[in-house]
Coordinates of C-alpha atoms and ligand atoms in Angstrom, one line a residue:
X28 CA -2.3 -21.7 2.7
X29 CA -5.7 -22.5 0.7
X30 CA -8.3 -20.8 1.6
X31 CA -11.7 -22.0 0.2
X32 CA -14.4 -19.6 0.8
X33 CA -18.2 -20.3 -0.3
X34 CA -19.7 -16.8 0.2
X35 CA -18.2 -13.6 -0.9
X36 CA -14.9 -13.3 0.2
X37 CA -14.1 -10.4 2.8
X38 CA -10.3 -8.7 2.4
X39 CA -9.1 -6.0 4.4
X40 CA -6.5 -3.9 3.2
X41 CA -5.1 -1.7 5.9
X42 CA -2.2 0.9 5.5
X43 CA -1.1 4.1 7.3
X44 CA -3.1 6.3 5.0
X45 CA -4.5 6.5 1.6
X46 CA -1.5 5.1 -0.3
X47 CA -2.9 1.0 -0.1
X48 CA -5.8 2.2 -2.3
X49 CA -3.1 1.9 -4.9
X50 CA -3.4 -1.7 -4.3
X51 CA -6.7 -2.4 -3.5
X52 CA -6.9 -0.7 -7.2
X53 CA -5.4 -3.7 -8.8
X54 CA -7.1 -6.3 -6.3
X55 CA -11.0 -4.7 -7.5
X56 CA -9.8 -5.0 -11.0
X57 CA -9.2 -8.3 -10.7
X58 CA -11.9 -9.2 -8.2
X59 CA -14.6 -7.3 -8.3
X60 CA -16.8 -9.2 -6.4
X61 CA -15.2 -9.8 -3.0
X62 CA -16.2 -7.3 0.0
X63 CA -13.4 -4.9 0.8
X64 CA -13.0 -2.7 3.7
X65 CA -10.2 -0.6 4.3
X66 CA -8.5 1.0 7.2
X67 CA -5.9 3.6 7.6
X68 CA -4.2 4.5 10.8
X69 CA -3.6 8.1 10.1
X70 CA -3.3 8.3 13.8
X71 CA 0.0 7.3 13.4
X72 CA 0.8 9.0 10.0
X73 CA 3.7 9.1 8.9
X74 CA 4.7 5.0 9.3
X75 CA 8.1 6.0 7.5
X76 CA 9.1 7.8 10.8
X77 CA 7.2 5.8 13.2
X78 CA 9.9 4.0 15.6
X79 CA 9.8 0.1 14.7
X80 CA 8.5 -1.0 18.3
X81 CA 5.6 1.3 17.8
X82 CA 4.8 0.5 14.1
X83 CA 4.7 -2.9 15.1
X84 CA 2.2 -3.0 18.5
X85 CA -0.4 -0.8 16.6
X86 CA -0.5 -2.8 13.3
X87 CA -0.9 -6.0 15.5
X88 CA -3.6 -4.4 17.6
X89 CA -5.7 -2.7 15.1
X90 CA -5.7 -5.5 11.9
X91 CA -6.1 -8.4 14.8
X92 CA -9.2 -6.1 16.2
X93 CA -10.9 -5.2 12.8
X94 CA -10.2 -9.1 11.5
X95 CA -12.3 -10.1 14.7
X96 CA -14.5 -6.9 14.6
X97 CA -15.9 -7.7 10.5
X98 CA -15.0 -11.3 10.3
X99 CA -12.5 -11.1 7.7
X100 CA -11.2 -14.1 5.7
X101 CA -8.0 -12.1 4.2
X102 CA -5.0 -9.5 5.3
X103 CA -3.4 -7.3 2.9
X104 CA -0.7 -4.7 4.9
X105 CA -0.4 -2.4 1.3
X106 CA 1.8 -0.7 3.3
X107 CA 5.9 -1.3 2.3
X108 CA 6.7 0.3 5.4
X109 CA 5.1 -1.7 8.0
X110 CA 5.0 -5.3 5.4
X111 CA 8.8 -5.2 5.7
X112 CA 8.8 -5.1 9.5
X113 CA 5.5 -6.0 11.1
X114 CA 4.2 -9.8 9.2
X115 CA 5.8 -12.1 11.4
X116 CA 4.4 -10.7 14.4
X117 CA 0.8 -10.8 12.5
X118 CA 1.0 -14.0 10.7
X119 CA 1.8 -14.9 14.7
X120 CA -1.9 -13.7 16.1
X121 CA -4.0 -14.4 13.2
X122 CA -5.0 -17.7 11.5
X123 CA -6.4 -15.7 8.5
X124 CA -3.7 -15.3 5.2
X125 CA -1.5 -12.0 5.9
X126 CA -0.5 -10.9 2.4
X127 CA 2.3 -8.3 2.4
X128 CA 3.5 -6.1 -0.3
X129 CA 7.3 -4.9 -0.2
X130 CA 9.9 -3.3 -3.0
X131 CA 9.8 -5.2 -6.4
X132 CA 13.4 -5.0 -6.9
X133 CA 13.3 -8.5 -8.4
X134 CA 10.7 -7.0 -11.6
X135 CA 13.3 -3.9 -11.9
X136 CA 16.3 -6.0 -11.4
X137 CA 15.3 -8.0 -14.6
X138 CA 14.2 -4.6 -16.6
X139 CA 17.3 -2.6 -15.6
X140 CA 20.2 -2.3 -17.8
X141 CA 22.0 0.5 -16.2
X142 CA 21.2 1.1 -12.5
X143 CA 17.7 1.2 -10.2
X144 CA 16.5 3.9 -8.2
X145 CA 14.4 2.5 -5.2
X146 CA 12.0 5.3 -4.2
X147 CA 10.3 4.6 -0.3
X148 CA 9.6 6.2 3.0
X149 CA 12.7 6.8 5.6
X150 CA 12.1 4.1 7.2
X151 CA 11.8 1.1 4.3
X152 CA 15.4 2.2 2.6
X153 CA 16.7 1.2 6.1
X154 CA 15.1 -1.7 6.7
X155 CA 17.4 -5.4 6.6
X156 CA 14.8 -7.1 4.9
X157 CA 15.3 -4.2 1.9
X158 CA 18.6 -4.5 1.4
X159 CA 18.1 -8.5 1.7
X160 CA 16.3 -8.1 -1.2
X161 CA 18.2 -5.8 -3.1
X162 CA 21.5 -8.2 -2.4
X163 CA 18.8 -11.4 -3.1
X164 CA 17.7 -10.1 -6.4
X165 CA 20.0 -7.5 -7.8
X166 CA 23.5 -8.1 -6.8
X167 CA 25.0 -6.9 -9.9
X168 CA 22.6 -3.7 -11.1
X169 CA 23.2 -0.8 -8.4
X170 CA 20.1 0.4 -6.6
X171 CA 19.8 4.0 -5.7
X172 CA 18.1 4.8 -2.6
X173 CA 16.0 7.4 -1.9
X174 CA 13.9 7.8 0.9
X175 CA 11.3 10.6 1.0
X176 CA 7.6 11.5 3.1
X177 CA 7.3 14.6 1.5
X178 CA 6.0 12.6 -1.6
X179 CA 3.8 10.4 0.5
X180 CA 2.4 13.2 1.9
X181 CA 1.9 15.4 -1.6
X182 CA -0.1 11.4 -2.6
X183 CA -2.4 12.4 0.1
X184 CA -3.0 15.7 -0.9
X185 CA -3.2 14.7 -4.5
X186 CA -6.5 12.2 -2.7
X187 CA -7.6 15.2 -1.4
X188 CA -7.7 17.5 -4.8
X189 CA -4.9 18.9 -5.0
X190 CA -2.4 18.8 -8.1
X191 CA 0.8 18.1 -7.3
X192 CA 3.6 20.9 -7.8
X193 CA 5.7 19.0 -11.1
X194 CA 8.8 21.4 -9.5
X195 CA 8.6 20.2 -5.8
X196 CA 8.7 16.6 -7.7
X197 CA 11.7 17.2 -9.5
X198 CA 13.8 18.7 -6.4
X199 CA 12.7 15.6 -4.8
X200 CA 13.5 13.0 -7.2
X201 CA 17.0 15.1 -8.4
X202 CA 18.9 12.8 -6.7
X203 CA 17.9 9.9 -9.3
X204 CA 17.5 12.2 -12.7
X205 CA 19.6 10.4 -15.3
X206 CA 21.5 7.9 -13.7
X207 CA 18.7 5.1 -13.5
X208 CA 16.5 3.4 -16.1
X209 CA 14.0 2.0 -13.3
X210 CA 12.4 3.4 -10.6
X211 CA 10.6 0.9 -8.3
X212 CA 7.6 3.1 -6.6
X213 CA 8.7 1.5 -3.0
X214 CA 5.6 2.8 -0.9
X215 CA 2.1 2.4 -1.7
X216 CA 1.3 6.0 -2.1
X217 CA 3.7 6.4 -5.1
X218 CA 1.2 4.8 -7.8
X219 CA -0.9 7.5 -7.0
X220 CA 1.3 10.0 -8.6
X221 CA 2.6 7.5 -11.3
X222 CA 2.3 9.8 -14.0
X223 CA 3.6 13.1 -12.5
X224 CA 6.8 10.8 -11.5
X225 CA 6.3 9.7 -15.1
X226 CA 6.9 13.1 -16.5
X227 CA 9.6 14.1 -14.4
X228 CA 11.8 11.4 -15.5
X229 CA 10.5 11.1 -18.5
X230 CA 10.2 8.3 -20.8
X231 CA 13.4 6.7 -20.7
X232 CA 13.0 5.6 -16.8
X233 CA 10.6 2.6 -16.1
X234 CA 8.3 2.7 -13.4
X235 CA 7.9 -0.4 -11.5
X236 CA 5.7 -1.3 -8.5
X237 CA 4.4 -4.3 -6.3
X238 CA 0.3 -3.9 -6.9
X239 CA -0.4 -6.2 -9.7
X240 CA 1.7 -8.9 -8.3
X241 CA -0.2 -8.7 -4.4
X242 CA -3.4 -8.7 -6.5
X243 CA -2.5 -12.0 -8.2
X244 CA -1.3 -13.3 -4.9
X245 CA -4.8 -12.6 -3.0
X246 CA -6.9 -14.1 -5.5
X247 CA -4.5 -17.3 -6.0
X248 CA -4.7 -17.7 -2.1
X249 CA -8.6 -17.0 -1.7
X250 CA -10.2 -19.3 -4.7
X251 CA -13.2 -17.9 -4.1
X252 CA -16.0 -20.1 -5.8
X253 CA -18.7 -17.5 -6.0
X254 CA -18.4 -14.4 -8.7
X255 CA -21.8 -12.2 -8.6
X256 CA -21.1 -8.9 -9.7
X257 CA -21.4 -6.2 -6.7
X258 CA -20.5 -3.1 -9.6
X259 CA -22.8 -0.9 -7.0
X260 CA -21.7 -1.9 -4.1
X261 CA -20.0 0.9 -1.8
X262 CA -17.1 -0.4 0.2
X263 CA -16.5 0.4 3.9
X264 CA -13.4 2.3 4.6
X265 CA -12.0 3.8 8.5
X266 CA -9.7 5.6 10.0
X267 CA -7.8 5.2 13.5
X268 CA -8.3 9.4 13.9
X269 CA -10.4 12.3 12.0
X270 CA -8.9 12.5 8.8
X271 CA -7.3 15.8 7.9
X272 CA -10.0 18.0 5.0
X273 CA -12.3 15.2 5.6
X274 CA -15.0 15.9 2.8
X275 CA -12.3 16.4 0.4
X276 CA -10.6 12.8 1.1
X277 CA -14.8 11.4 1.0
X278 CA -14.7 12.5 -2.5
X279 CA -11.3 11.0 -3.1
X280 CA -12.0 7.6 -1.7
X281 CA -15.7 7.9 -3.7
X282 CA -13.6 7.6 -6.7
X283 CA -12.4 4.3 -5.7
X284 CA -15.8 2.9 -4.6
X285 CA -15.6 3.6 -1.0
X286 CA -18.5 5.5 1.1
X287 CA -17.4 8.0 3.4
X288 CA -14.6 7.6 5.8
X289 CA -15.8 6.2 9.2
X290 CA -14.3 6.5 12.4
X291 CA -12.9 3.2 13.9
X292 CA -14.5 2.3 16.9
X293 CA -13.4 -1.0 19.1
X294 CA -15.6 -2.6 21.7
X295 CA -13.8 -2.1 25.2
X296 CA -11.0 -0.3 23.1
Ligands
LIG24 N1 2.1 3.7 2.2 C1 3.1 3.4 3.0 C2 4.2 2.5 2.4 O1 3.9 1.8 1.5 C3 3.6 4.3 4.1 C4 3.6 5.8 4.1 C5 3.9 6.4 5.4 O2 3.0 6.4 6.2 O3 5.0 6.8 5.6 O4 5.3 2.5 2.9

């Protein structure tokens, strides 16, 4: 799909909590000059344990209302968990692009030379479409699996302030220590603890993850024709509940260039 846009571009990037900021990251890099606004439907937290009927009826009805709400010209889910399940049923309702992000096994695939450890939420190491990519694109490097929310929720808290605990880390990730050489960072949240993963497996493991890739993706689809710079700009960003140490997570997301966290609020919702 081409999308040509003459004003400033709108993308919304929408995931379960504050782990697609690891993406929009690597879109504002690139792209500086689009409008961004963010949601997060930490009613709903955690996606990786959210049944699949349910995922899918509240990421329909809350990106198709926001889209309509903020006229937006772009979708990015920068959410693995609900992207390998829920863009179908999007793409379905909306005429905008839906841009998904899911498990780069194909970048660790090519990298690996012993075996890959795919690090995600419950839910995406179950998922058909993830193993349809991991028989796709690495049928003959093994990939570990190893779901865990306890390290999407220790991202949030990390948002929030606090350091994360390098031991807790290393109990979780035991299960991979010294039998991989890549680790794809299979949920959105992961990035945001890139370097404490970093040190727990140490230099000899490769970290891989999807963000720079979506990036390139939004901007080839959008060709936006206007660049102004908008350096001061502060982006909108909403939640589907009250966050959890609210003026905490305001400072957090101030780091990224977002102004506080509003509540989400839907005409005749
Ligand atoms: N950040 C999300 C992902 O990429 C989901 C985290 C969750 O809510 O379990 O999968």
């Amino acid at each position: 799909m081409d999308t040509s846009i003459n004003s400033v571009p709108k993308v919304l990037v929408f995931d379960s909590g504050v782990g697609g900021l690891s993406v929009y990251q690597q879109i504002e890099q690139r792209y500086p000059y689009f409008d961004y606004v963010y949601l997060f439907d930490n009613e709903a937290y955690p996606y990786g344990e959210l049944a699949e009927a349910i995922l899918i009826e509240r990421v329909v009805s809350l990106v198709t209302n926001i889209v309509a709400q903020q006229q937006v010209d772009m979708v990015v889910i920068a959410c693995n968990t609900a992207s390998t399940i829920v863009l179908p049923y999007l793409r379905q309702q909306l005429s905008i692009p839906v841009v998904g992000v899911v498990p780069a096994i194909k970048p660790a695939a090519q990298l690996s030379k012993q075996a890959i450890g795919l690090i995600a939420t419950p839910a995406t190491i179950q998922r058909p479409y993830t193993h349809q990519l991991i028989d796709q694109f690495s049928p003959d490097t093994e990939v570990k699996l190893l779901g865990s929310t306890r390290l999407v929720t220790i991202a949030e808290e990390k948002l929030r302030g606090q350091s994360a605990d390098l031991n807790e880390l290393q109990v979780i990730l035991q299960p991979l220590l010294g039998s991989i050489d890549v680790a794809v960072l299979g949920c959105t949240h992961f990035p945001l603890l890139k370097q404490e993963i970093q040190q727990v497996f140490g230099d000899g493991v490769r970290l891989v993850d999807s963000g720079e890739a979506i990036a390139k993706r939004v901007g080839g689809l959008l060709k936006a024709k206007v660049q102004h710079e908008s350096a001061t700009k502060r982006h909108a960003i909403y939640s589907s509940a009250t966050p959890w140490e609210g003026m905490a997570l305001d400072k957090g997301v101030a780091n990224f260039g977002f102004s506080p966290v509003q509540p989400l609020h839907f005409q005749g919702v």
